[in-house]
Coordinates of C-alpha atoms in Angstrom, one line a residue:
Chain Y
M71 CA -3.6 30.7 2.4
R72 CA -6.5 29.1 0.6
I73 CA -8.9 27.5 3.1
T74 CA -10.9 24.6 1.7
G75 CA -14.2 23.1 2.9
T76 CA -12.3 20.0 4.0
M77 CA -10.1 22.1 6.3
I78 CA -13.2 23.6 8.0
N79 CA -14.5 20.1 8.4
Y80 CA -11.3 18.8 9.8
Y81 CA -11.0 21.7 12.2
F82 CA -14.1 20.4 14.0
I83 CA -13.1 16.8 13.8
C84 CA -9.4 16.8 14.7
Q85 CA -6.8 19.6 14.7
R86 CA -4.0 17.1 14.2
K87 CA -5.7 15.8 11.0
L88 CA -6.0 19.4 9.9
W89 CA -2.3 20.0 10.5
C90 CA -1.4 16.9 8.5
F91 CA -3.7 17.9 5.7
T92 CA -2.3 21.4 5.5
H93 CA 1.2 19.9 5.3
H94 CA 0.1 17.7 2.4
L95 CA 0.5 14.5 4.4
N96 CA -2.3 12.6 2.9
F97 CA -2.9 9.0 4.0
E98 CA -6.5 8.9 2.7
E99 CA -5.9 7.1 -0.6
G100 CA -7.0 3.5 -0.5
H101 CA -8.6 3.9 2.9
Q102 CA -11.9 2.1 3.0
N103 CA -14.2 4.7 4.6
V104 CA -12.8 7.5 2.6
E105 CA -13.1 5.6 -0.7
L106 CA -16.6 4.5 0.1
G107 CA -17.6 8.1 0.9
K108 CA -16.3 9.3 -2.5
L109 CA -18.2 6.5 -4.3
I110 CA -21.4 7.3 -2.6
D111 CA -21.1 10.9 -3.8
E112 CA -20.6 9.7 -7.3
A113 CA -23.4 7.3 -7.4
S114 CA -26.0 9.5 -5.7
Y115 CA -26.1 12.5 -8.0
S116 CA -24.9 11.4 -11.4
R117 CA -27.5 13.3 -13.3
E118 CA -27.1 16.7 -11.6
K119 CA -24.2 19.0 -12.1
K120 CA -21.4 17.8 -10.0
Q121 CA -18.4 19.0 -8.1
I122 CA -17.5 22.5 -9.0
M123 CA -14.5 24.3 -7.9
I124 CA -15.0 27.9 -7.0
D125 CA -12.2 30.4 -7.1
G126 CA -9.7 27.6 -7.0
T127 CA -10.5 27.1 -3.3
I128 CA -13.7 25.4 -2.4
N129 CA -15.0 22.3 -4.1
V130 CA -18.7 22.1 -3.8
D131 CA -20.6 18.9 -4.5
F132 CA -23.2 20.7 -6.5
I133 CA -25.3 23.8 -6.8
Q134 CA -28.9 24.2 -7.9
D135 CA -29.5 27.3 -9.9
W136 CA -26.7 29.1 -8.0
K137 CA -29.1 29.2 -5.1
V138 CA -28.8 26.0 -3.1
V139 CA -25.5 24.4 -2.2
H140 CA -25.4 20.6 -1.6
E141 CA -22.9 18.6 0.3
V142 CA -23.2 14.8 0.3
K143 CA -22.2 12.8 3.4
K144 CA -22.1 9.1 4.1
S145 CA -23.6 9.3 7.6
R146 CA -24.7 11.7 10.2
A147 CA -21.8 10.8 12.6
M148 CA -20.0 14.0 12.0
E149 CA -22.9 16.4 11.6
E150 CA -21.5 19.4 13.3
S151 CA -18.4 19.5 11.2
A152 CA -20.4 18.9 8.0
E153 CA -22.8 21.8 9.0
W154 CA -19.9 24.2 9.4
Q155 CA -18.5 23.0 6.1
V156 CA -21.7 24.0 4.3
K157 CA -21.9 27.3 6.2
Y158 CA -18.5 28.1 5.1
Y159 CA -19.5 27.5 1.5
L160 CA -22.4 29.9 1.9
Y161 CA -20.1 32.4 3.6
F162 CA -17.4 32.0 0.9
M163 CA -19.9 32.5 -2.0
R164 CA -21.6 35.5 -0.4
E165 CA -18.3 37.1 0.2
R166 CA -17.8 36.9 -3.6
G167 CA -21.2 38.3 -4.4
I168 CA -23.0 35.1 -5.2
E169 CA -26.4 35.3 -3.5
V170 CA -26.9 31.7 -2.4
E171 CA -30.0 31.1 -0.2
K172 CA -29.2 28.0 1.7
G173 CA -27.3 24.8 1.9
I174 CA -28.4 21.2 2.1
L175 CA -26.7 18.3 3.7
D176 CA -27.6 15.1 1.8
Y177 CA -27.4 11.7 3.3
P178 CA -28.4 9.5 0.3
K179 CA -27.7 6.2 2.2
I180 CA -30.3 7.0 4.9
R181 CA -32.5 9.1 2.5
K182 CA -32.3 12.1 4.7
R183 CA -31.4 15.8 4.1
K184 CA -31.0 18.8 6.3
E185 CA -31.3 22.5 5.4
I186 CA -28.5 24.8 6.6
F187 CA -28.7 28.6 6.9
L188 CA -26.0 31.1 7.6
T189 CA -26.7 33.7 10.3
Q190 CA -24.8 36.8 11.0
K191 CA -23.5 35.2 14.2
D192 CA -22.3 32.1 12.2
G193 CA -20.4 34.5 9.8
N194 CA -18.6 36.1 12.7
K195 CA -17.7 32.7 14.2
L196 CA -16.4 31.6 10.8
K197 CA -14.0 34.6 10.7
E198 CA -12.5 33.4 14.0
I199 CA -12.3 29.8 12.8
L200 CA -10.4 30.9 9.6
D201 CA -7.8 32.7 11.8
E202 CA -7.5 29.6 14.0
I203 CA -7.0 27.4 11.0
K204 CA -4.2 29.6 9.8
N205 CA -2.6 29.4 13.2
I206 CA -2.8 25.6 13.3
A207 CA -1.3 25.3 9.8
H208 CA 1.6 27.4 10.9
L209 CA 2.4 25.3 13.9
E210 CA 5.9 23.9 13.8
K211 CA 4.8 20.4 15.0
A212 CA 1.6 18.5 14.6
P213 CA -0.9 18.8 17.5
T214 CA -1.1 15.7 19.7
T215 CA -3.4 12.8 19.0
I216 CA -6.9 13.2 20.4
N217 CA -7.4 9.6 21.5
S218 CA -11.0 9.6 20.7
K219 CA -13.2 6.7 19.6
I220 CA -13.6 8.3 16.2
C221 CA -9.8 7.7 15.6
K222 CA -10.3 4.1 14.8
K223 CA -12.2 4.9 11.7
C224 CA -9.9 7.6 10.5
A225 CA -7.5 7.3 7.6
Y226 CA -4.8 8.7 9.8
Y227 CA -5.2 6.2 12.6
E228 CA -2.2 4.1 11.8
Y229 CA 0.0 7.1 11.2
C230 CA -1.1 8.7 14.5
Y231 CA -0.9 5.6 16.8
C232 CA 1.9 3.4 15.4
Chain P
M285 CA -4.7 -5.7 -3.4
E286 CA -2.7 -8.3 -5.2
S287 CA 0.7 -8.8 -6.8
Y288 CA 1.2 -10.6 -10.1
F289 CA 4.2 -12.7 -10.9
L290 CA 4.7 -13.4 -14.6
F291 CA 7.2 -16.0 -15.7
S292 CA 5.9 -16.7 -19.2
S293 CA 7.5 -15.0 -22.1
G294 CA 5.1 -13.1 -24.4
E295 CA 3.4 -9.9 -24.9
L296 CA 2.0 -7.6 -22.3
R297 CA -0.7 -5.3 -23.6
R298 CA -3.5 -3.1 -22.6
K299 CA -6.8 -4.7 -23.8
D300 CA -10.0 -2.8 -23.1
N301 CA -9.4 -1.6 -19.6
V302 CA -7.2 -4.4 -18.3
V303 CA -3.7 -5.5 -18.9
R304 CA -3.3 -8.9 -20.6
M305 CA -0.3 -11.1 -20.8
T306 CA -0.4 -13.4 -23.8
A307 CA 2.2 -16.2 -23.8
L308 CA 3.9 -17.4 -27.0
D309 CA 1.6 -20.4 -27.1
G310 CA -1.5 -18.3 -27.0
R311 CA -2.5 -18.9 -23.4
F312 CA -3.3 -15.6 -21.6
K313 CA -3.7 -14.1 -18.2
V314 CA -5.9 -11.1 -17.5
L315 CA -4.4 -8.8 -14.9
K316 CA -7.2 -7.2 -12.8
I317 CA -6.2 -3.6 -13.0
E318 CA -8.4 -2.4 -10.1
V319 CA -7.0 -4.8 -7.6
M320 CA -3.4 -5.0 -8.7
R321 CA -0.8 -3.5 -6.3
D322 CA 2.3 -4.2 -8.3
L323 CA 3.7 -6.4 -11.1
Y324 CA 6.8 -8.7 -11.2
L325 CA 8.2 -9.7 -14.5
F326 CA 10.6 -12.7 -14.7
G327 CA 10.2 -13.8 -18.2
K328 CA 10.8 -12.1 -21.5
A329 CA 7.9 -9.8 -21.9
S330 CA 7.5 -7.3 -24.6
M331 CA 5.2 -4.3 -24.1
N332 CA 4.5 -0.9 -25.6
T333 CA 4.2 2.5 -24.1
D334 CA 0.4 2.3 -24.2
C335 CA 0.6 -0.5 -21.7
L336 CA 3.2 1.3 -19.5
N337 CA 1.1 4.5 -19.5
Y338 CA -1.9 2.6 -18.5
L339 CA 0.0 0.9 -15.6
A340 CA 1.4 4.3 -14.6
Q341 CA -2.1 5.9 -14.7
S342 CA -3.3 3.1 -12.4
K343 CA -0.2 3.7 -10.1
I344 CA 1.2 0.3 -10.5
P345 CA 5.0 -0.1 -10.1
V346 CA 6.5 -2.8 -12.3
H347 CA 9.6 -4.7 -11.0
F348 CA 11.9 -6.3 -13.5
F349 CA 14.1 -9.4 -13.1
N350 CA 16.5 -10.9 -15.6
H351 CA 16.8 -14.5 -16.8
Y352 CA 18.8 -15.5 -13.7
G353 CA 16.3 -13.9 -11.3
F354 CA 18.4 -10.9 -10.6
Y355 CA 16.5 -7.7 -9.9
T356 CA 17.2 -5.2 -12.7
G357 CA 14.9 -2.3 -11.9
T358 CA 11.5 -0.8 -11.3
F359 CA 9.2 1.2 -13.4
Y360 CA 8.1 3.7 -10.7
P361 CA 5.1 5.7 -11.8
K362 CA 5.0 9.4 -11.1
E363 CA 4.0 10.0 -7.4
A364 CA 0.4 11.1 -7.0
N365 CA 0.9 12.9 -3.7
V366 CA 4.0 14.7 -2.7
S367 CA 4.6 16.8 0.4
G368 CA 7.2 19.5 -0.3
N369 CA 7.4 20.1 3.4
L370 CA 8.3 16.4 4.2
L371 CA 10.8 16.3 1.4
I372 CA 12.7 19.3 2.8
R373 CA 12.8 17.6 6.2
Q374 CA 14.1 14.4 4.5
V375 CA 16.9 16.3 2.9
E376 CA 17.7 18.2 6.1
H377 CA 18.2 14.9 8.0
Y378 CA 20.5 13.7 5.3
T379 CA 22.7 16.8 5.0
D380 CA 23.0 17.2 8.8
F381 CA 25.5 14.5 9.6
E382 CA 24.5 13.9 13.2
K383 CA 20.9 13.5 12.2
R384 CA 21.8 11.2 9.4
L385 CA 24.0 9.0 11.6
N386 CA 21.3 8.8 14.2
I387 CA 18.7 7.4 11.8
A388 CA 21.3 5.1 10.2
Q389 CA 22.2 3.6 13.6
E390 CA 18.6 2.9 14.4
F391 CA 18.2 0.9 11.2
I392 CA 21.1 -1.2 12.3
Q393 CA 19.9 -1.5 15.8
G394 CA 16.6 -2.9 14.5
A395 CA 18.3 -5.2 12.1
C396 CA 20.6 -6.5 14.8
Y397 CA 17.8 -7.1 17.2
N398 CA 15.9 -9.1 14.6
I399 CA 19.0 -11.1 13.8
L400 CA 19.5 -12.0 17.5
K401 CA 15.9 -12.9 17.7
N402 CA 16.4 -15.5 14.9
L403 CA 19.5 -16.9 16.6
K404 CA 17.7 -17.2 20.0
Y405 CA 14.8 -19.0 18.3
Y406 CA 17.1 -21.6 16.9
R407 CA 19.1 -21.8 20.2
Q408 CA 15.8 -22.6 21.9
R409 CA 15.4 -25.4 19.4
G410 CA 18.7 -26.9 20.5
K411 CA 21.2 -25.4 18.1
E412 CA 24.6 -24.5 19.5
L413 CA 24.6 -20.8 19.0
D414 CA 25.8 -19.3 22.3
K415 CA 29.2 -18.1 21.0
A416 CA 27.7 -16.3 18.0
I417 CA 25.0 -14.7 20.1
N418 CA 27.6 -13.4 22.5
E419 CA 29.7 -12.0 19.8
I420 CA 26.8 -10.2 18.1
Q421 CA 25.6 -8.8 21.4
A422 CA 29.1 -7.4 21.9
L423 CA 29.0 -5.8 18.4
E424 CA 25.5 -4.5 19.1
K425 CA 26.8 -2.4 22.0
M426 CA 29.2 -0.7 19.6
I427 CA 26.5 0.5 17.2
S428 CA 25.5 3.6 19.2
R429 CA 29.2 4.6 19.6
T430 CA 30.0 4.7 15.9
V431 CA 30.9 8.2 14.6
T432 CA 30.9 7.7 10.9
I433 CA 28.6 5.8 8.5
E434 CA 31.6 3.8 7.3
E435 CA 32.4 2.7 10.8
L436 CA 28.7 1.8 11.3
M437 CA 28.7 -0.2 8.0
G438 CA 31.8 -2.0 9.3
I439 CA 30.0 -3.1 12.5
E440 CA 27.1 -4.2 10.4
G441 CA 29.5 -6.2 8.2
N442 CA 30.9 -7.9 11.3
I443 CA 27.5 -8.7 12.6
H444 CA 26.6 -10.3 9.4
R445 CA 29.9 -12.2 9.1
V446 CA 29.3 -13.8 12.5
Y447 CA 25.6 -14.4 11.7
Y448 CA 26.2 -16.0 8.3
G449 CA 28.8 -18.2 10.0
T450 CA 26.0 -19.9 12.0
W451 CA 23.9 -20.7 9.0
T452 CA 25.3 -24.2 8.4
T453 CA 24.4 -24.9 12.0
I454 CA 20.8 -23.6 11.5
I455 CA 20.2 -25.2 8.2
N456 CA 19.6 -28.9 8.4
Q457 CA 20.3 -29.7 4.7
E458 CA 23.9 -30.2 3.6
V459 CA 24.7 -26.8 2.2
D460 CA 28.0 -25.3 1.2
F461 CA 27.9 -21.8 2.6
E462 CA 30.8 -20.0 4.2
K463 CA 30.4 -16.4 3.3
R464 CA 28.1 -14.0 1.5
V465 CA 29.1 -13.7 -2.2
K466 CA 27.0 -11.3 -4.2
R467 CA 28.0 -10.7 -7.7
P468 CA 27.3 -13.3 -8.8
P469 CA 26.1 -15.5 -6.0
D470 CA 27.9 -18.8 -6.1
N471 CA 25.8 -21.4 -4.3
V472 CA 22.3 -22.3 -3.0
V473 CA 22.3 -20.1 0.0
N474 CA 23.8 -17.0 -1.7
T475 CA 21.4 -17.3 -4.6
L476 CA 18.5 -17.5 -2.2
I477 CA 19.7 -14.5 -0.2
S478 CA 20.1 -12.4 -3.3
F479 CA 16.7 -13.4 -4.7
L480 CA 14.8 -12.9 -1.5
N481 CA 16.6 -9.6 -0.6
S482 CA 15.6 -8.2 -3.9
L483 CA 12.0 -9.1 -3.2
V484 CA 12.1 -7.5 0.2
Y485 CA 13.6 -4.4 -1.4
T486 CA 10.8 -4.2 -4.0
T487 CA 8.1 -4.7 -1.4
C488 CA 9.5 -1.9 0.7
L489 CA 9.6 0.2 -2.4
S490 CA 5.9 -0.5 -3.2
E491 CA 5.1 0.6 0.4
I492 CA 7.3 3.7 0.2
Y493 CA 5.5 4.6 -3.0
V494 CA 2.2 5.1 -1.1
S495 CA 3.7 6.7 2.0
Q496 CA 4.7 10.1 0.5
L497 CA 8.4 9.6 1.5
N498 CA 10.9 10.2 -1.3
P499 CA 12.6 6.9 -2.0
T500 CA 15.8 8.4 -3.3
I501 CA 16.9 10.0 0.0
S502 CA 18.2 7.5 2.4
Y503 CA 20.3 7.5 5.6
L504 CA 22.2 4.3 6.1
H505 CA 23.0 3.9 2.4
S506 CA 24.2 7.0 0.6
A507 CA 21.5 8.7 -1.4
G508 CA 22.3 7.7 -5.0
E509 CA 23.9 4.4 -4.1
R510 CA 21.0 2.9 -5.9
R511 CA 18.1 4.9 -7.3
F512 CA 15.7 4.1 -4.6
S513 CA 18.1 3.7 -1.7
L514 CA 15.6 4.4 1.1
S515 CA 14.2 1.1 0.2
L516 CA 17.6 -0.5 1.0
D517 CA 17.5 1.2 4.4
I518 CA 14.1 -0.1 5.4
A519 CA 14.7 -3.5 3.9
E520 CA 17.6 -3.9 6.3
I521 CA 15.2 -4.3 9.2
F522 CA 13.0 -6.8 7.4
K523 CA 15.6 -9.0 5.9
P524 CA 16.1 -11.1 9.1
L525 CA 12.4 -11.5 9.5
L526 CA 11.6 -12.4 5.8
T527 CA 14.6 -13.4 3.8
D528 CA 16.4 -15.3 6.5
R529 CA 13.4 -17.0 8.1
I530 CA 12.1 -18.0 4.7
I531 CA 15.4 -19.5 3.7
F532 CA 15.7 -21.6 6.9
S533 CA 12.2 -22.8 6.4
L534 CA 12.5 -23.6 2.7
L535 CA 15.7 -25.5 3.2
N536 CA 14.9 -27.2 6.5
R537 CA 11.6 -28.5 5.2
K538 CA 13.3 -29.5 2.0
V539 CA 10.8 -27.5 -0.1
I540 CA 13.9 -26.2 -2.0
T541 CA 16.9 -28.4 -2.7
E542 CA 19.9 -28.3 -5.0
K543 CA 17.7 -29.6 -7.8
D544 CA 15.9 -26.3 -8.0
F545 CA 19.0 -24.6 -9.2
S546 CA 20.9 -24.5 -12.4
K547 CA 24.4 -23.5 -13.2
D548 CA 25.7 -21.9 -16.4
S549 CA 29.2 -20.6 -16.8
N550 CA 29.4 -18.2 -13.9
Y551 CA 25.9 -18.1 -12.7
F552 CA 24.3 -20.2 -10.1
Y553 CA 20.6 -19.5 -10.3
L554 CA 17.1 -20.6 -9.4
K555 CA 15.1 -22.4 -12.1
D556 CA 11.6 -21.0 -12.7
K557 CA 10.0 -23.7 -10.6
G558 CA 12.3 -22.9 -7.7
K559 CA 11.6 -19.2 -8.1
R560 CA 7.9 -19.9 -8.0
K561 CA 8.2 -21.9 -4.8
V562 CA 10.2 -19.2 -3.1
L563 CA 7.7 -16.5 -4.3
E564 CA 4.7 -18.4 -3.1
M565 CA 6.2 -18.7 0.3
Y566 CA 7.3 -15.1 0.3
N567 CA 3.9 -13.8 -0.8
S568 CA 2.0 -15.8 1.8
T569 CA 4.5 -14.7 4.5
L570 CA 3.9 -11.1 3.7
D571 CA 0.2 -11.5 4.5
E572 CA 0.8 -13.2 7.8
T573 CA -0.4 -11.0 10.6
V574 CA 0.5 -10.4 14.2
R575 CA -1.3 -8.3 16.9
H576 CA 0.1 -4.8 17.1
K577 CA 0.0 -3.6 20.7
D578 CA -0.4 0.1 20.1
L579 CA -2.8 -0.1 17.2
K580 CA -4.7 -3.0 18.8
R581 CA -5.3 -4.6 15.4
N582 CA -3.6 -7.2 13.4
V583 CA -0.9 -6.1 11.0
S584 CA 0.8 -8.0 8.2
Y585 CA 4.5 -7.8 7.4
R586 CA 3.6 -5.6 4.5
K587 CA 1.7 -3.2 6.7
M588 CA 4.6 -3.2 9.1
M589 CA 6.7 -1.8 6.2
R590 CA 4.2 1.0 5.8
L591 CA 4.3 1.6 9.6
E592 CA 8.1 2.0 9.4
C593 CA 7.5 4.7 6.8
Y594 CA 5.1 6.4 9.1
K595 CA 7.4 6.2 12.1
L596 CA 10.2 7.7 9.9
I597 CA 7.9 10.5 8.8
K598 CA 7.1 11.3 12.5
H599 CA 10.8 11.4 13.3
L600 CA 11.5 13.7 10.3
L601 CA 8.7 16.1 11.3
G602 CA 10.1 16.3 14.9
E603 CA 7.2 14.5 16.4
R604 CA 8.7 11.3 17.9
E605 CA 12.2 9.8 17.7
Y606 CA 12.3 6.9 15.3
Q607 CA 12.4 3.4 16.7
A608 CA 13.0 0.6 14.2
L609 CA 10.8 -2.4 14.3
R610 CA 12.0 -5.0 16.8
K611 CA 10.2 -8.3 16.5
W612 CA 7.9 -8.4 19.6
W613 CA 6.2 -11.7 18.9
Chain E
M114 CA -14.2 -10.2 1.2
Y115 CA -14.4 -13.0 -1.3
V116 CA -17.0 -12.4 -4.0
I117 CA -18.6 -14.6 -6.7
L118 CA -20.5 -12.6 -9.3
I119 CA -22.9 -14.0 -11.8
Y120 CA -25.0 -12.2 -14.4
D121 CA -27.7 -12.6 -16.9
I122 CA -28.1 -9.9 -19.5
S123 CA -31.4 -10.0 -21.4
M124 CA -31.3 -10.3 -25.2
I125 CA -34.9 -9.3 -25.8
E126 CA -33.5 -6.2 -27.5
L127 CA -30.7 -7.9 -29.2
R128 CA -28.4 -5.0 -30.1
Q129 CA -28.8 -3.2 -26.9
G130 CA -28.4 -6.5 -25.0
A131 CA -25.2 -7.3 -26.7
K132 CA -23.9 -3.8 -25.9
V133 CA -24.7 -4.2 -22.2
S134 CA -23.3 -7.6 -22.1
R135 CA -20.0 -6.5 -23.7
N136 CA -19.6 -3.6 -21.2
V137 CA -20.6 -5.6 -18.2
F138 CA -17.9 -8.2 -19.1
K139 CA -15.3 -5.6 -19.6
I140 CA -16.0 -3.9 -16.3
C141 CA -16.1 -7.2 -14.3
K142 CA -12.7 -8.3 -15.5
K143 CA -11.0 -5.2 -14.1
Y144 CA -12.1 -6.3 -10.6
L145 CA -12.6 -10.1 -10.7
T146 CA -11.3 -13.2 -12.4
H147 CA -13.3 -14.6 -15.2
I148 CA -14.2 -18.2 -14.3
Q149 CA -16.9 -19.3 -16.7
K150 CA -19.2 -17.7 -19.2
S151 CA -20.8 -15.1 -17.0
V152 CA -19.2 -16.0 -13.7
F153 CA -16.5 -14.1 -12.0
E154 CA -14.7 -14.4 -8.6
G155 CA -12.1 -12.7 -6.5
E156 CA -11.2 -10.8 -3.4
L157 CA -12.6 -7.3 -3.1
T158 CA -12.6 -4.6 -0.5
P159 CA -16.0 -3.1 0.3
A160 CA -14.9 0.1 -1.5
K161 CA -13.9 -1.8 -4.6
L162 CA -17.2 -3.7 -4.6
Q163 CA -19.1 -0.4 -4.4
K164 CA -17.0 1.0 -7.3
L165 CA -17.8 -2.0 -9.4
R166 CA -21.4 -1.6 -8.6
N167 CA -21.3 2.1 -9.6
E168 CA -19.6 1.2 -12.9
L169 CA -22.1 -1.6 -13.7
A170 CA -25.1 0.6 -12.8
Q171 CA -24.3 2.8 -15.8
Y172 CA -25.2 -0.1 -18.1
L173 CA -27.6 -2.5 -16.3
R174 CA -31.3 -2.1 -17.2
E175 CA -33.3 -2.4 -14.0
D176 CA -36.1 -4.2 -15.5
L177 CA -34.2 -6.6 -17.8
D178 CA -30.8 -7.6 -16.5
S179 CA -29.7 -9.4 -13.3
V180 CA -26.5 -9.5 -11.4
V181 CA -26.1 -11.7 -8.3
I182 CA -23.3 -11.4 -5.8
F183 CA -22.3 -14.1 -3.3
K184 CA -20.1 -12.7 -0.6
S185 CA -18.0 -14.5 2.0
K186 CA -16.0 -12.7 4.7
Q187 CA -13.0 -14.8 3.9
K188 CA -12.0 -17.0 1.1
K189 CA -11.4 -19.8 3.6
G190 CA -15.2 -19.8 4.3
L191 CA -15.8 -21.2 0.8
D192 CA -14.8 -24.7 -0.3
K193 CA -14.1 -25.0 -4.0
E194 CA -14.1 -28.2 -5.9
F195 CA -13.5 -29.0 -9.6
W196 CA -15.6 -31.9 -10.8
A197 CA -14.1 -32.1 -14.2
A198 CA -11.1 -30.1 -15.5
D199 CA -9.0 -28.6 -12.7
E200 CA -9.0 -24.9 -13.4
S201 CA -7.3 -23.7 -10.2
E202 CA -4.7 -21.9 -12.4
K203 CA -7.3 -19.4 -13.5
T204 CA -7.3 -17.6 -10.1
S205 CA -3.6 -17.8 -9.6
N206 CA -1.5 -14.7 -9.7
F207 CA 1.4 -16.7 -11.1
F208 CA 1.6 -17.1 -14.8

């Protein structure tokens, strides 16, 4: 199973969303927040090298000199999941012999950025997370809804709660 | 997102990055490709593959109608997202007869509930409908006891026969309407039913298109009865809420009268001006919203069609048993 | 939201100006209805508005051109009158 950065991100946000995503149930098209997010990526870094797919698995927003990995986000609301997403990119590339130094989370809207490093401990935790993601993807039924206040902004909200 | 309704005859072409309809007299309409949801063609439009490819690329379904306003087909662009897993479940629920019947019955339960809701509304407004309501309620109890699709369809036919029998009571205009005649419709009411039902069908289809369900696998109607038979299934629930309510309203408020129709040899059909009046009402009804109690937000009729797709997906994936929309407002 | 967009493209550099003007026009009509010379209107979601903005940004010259957007939460919030020719057909989706 190919595990993408989005899956790592969803793992921290909502396991039900992760399950739907791994089952190719995608309700994101046309959803305001999702579309806006994509457009902000596009507008922010048009001059730099953009969006490269590595090994047919992870889709990185851009890489500076094969040393620094960038991930663009709309807001800091989901910072933990975004951090792990970047850590996974670092992990994934190092596993394949690419010596990346660090990652950067970019928030063009609020003109902020945050550096991300991958520690030995993070690497071990990622191994566990990857196993758990595989387990969730193989569940027969979707995990239950999380009834959180973040649900209202999610592209899956109507699907989950109708 | 917007729907476009083109009556003029002329040429539909891609020009720069929009689609443009140019009428024979040179007048033209630019179709805003970025905000177009779907396109309805009623006139004689010629177009080339360049234009169709561009519409497909922009994921815009095109619905075609002939000169008499009869729906003839849809240009359904290749689906952008498909879930193999969901498709397998969709098929499983069709081939397993018990599972299929179960879903089919629920479609009829929903439709019947909404029919009764219409009748109760007009009873409250002083129409004598008690007898019909009782008869339909008796038929309603039989839905869950049916053991074949044919039997279920028979019950559905009976419900509709009683229901249509009340229409001359509900409609204040003098109309000649005894029973449903489809091919071709023979009077004002039958023509309106055919026209509006085909619109409901196309709207459901446009919503199925974005839901990831496969429109060719259906439960009440046999798969293959029409190309997109799932749309017929879902439309069943919405016909009482849209088609029927709109007809009552158009005729009772005399927005539409016999003058909006024309007859030629066998066909009794709506003139363009009549079609336009019906479409305007239909289009604005689709955008009307009501409060959804679980979502705690306002939803339009169009959104409710999408929600039916979602509920069906949850049923197919074994998450929650499907419950068809029952008008709660 | 309901949007009215107006623009002025500088023709100081004639050839470049003409090119910008042509492209701005072509982009706007994908999203909005052309009402008058450099005036467009229509209903847009925030995402579509952002998309339009991104597309226009490729052509607009920061120091020369101007685009002004009027936004209203709902179309109802705007009264529209025609003082000469009635051009209500222009924004209709029936044709």
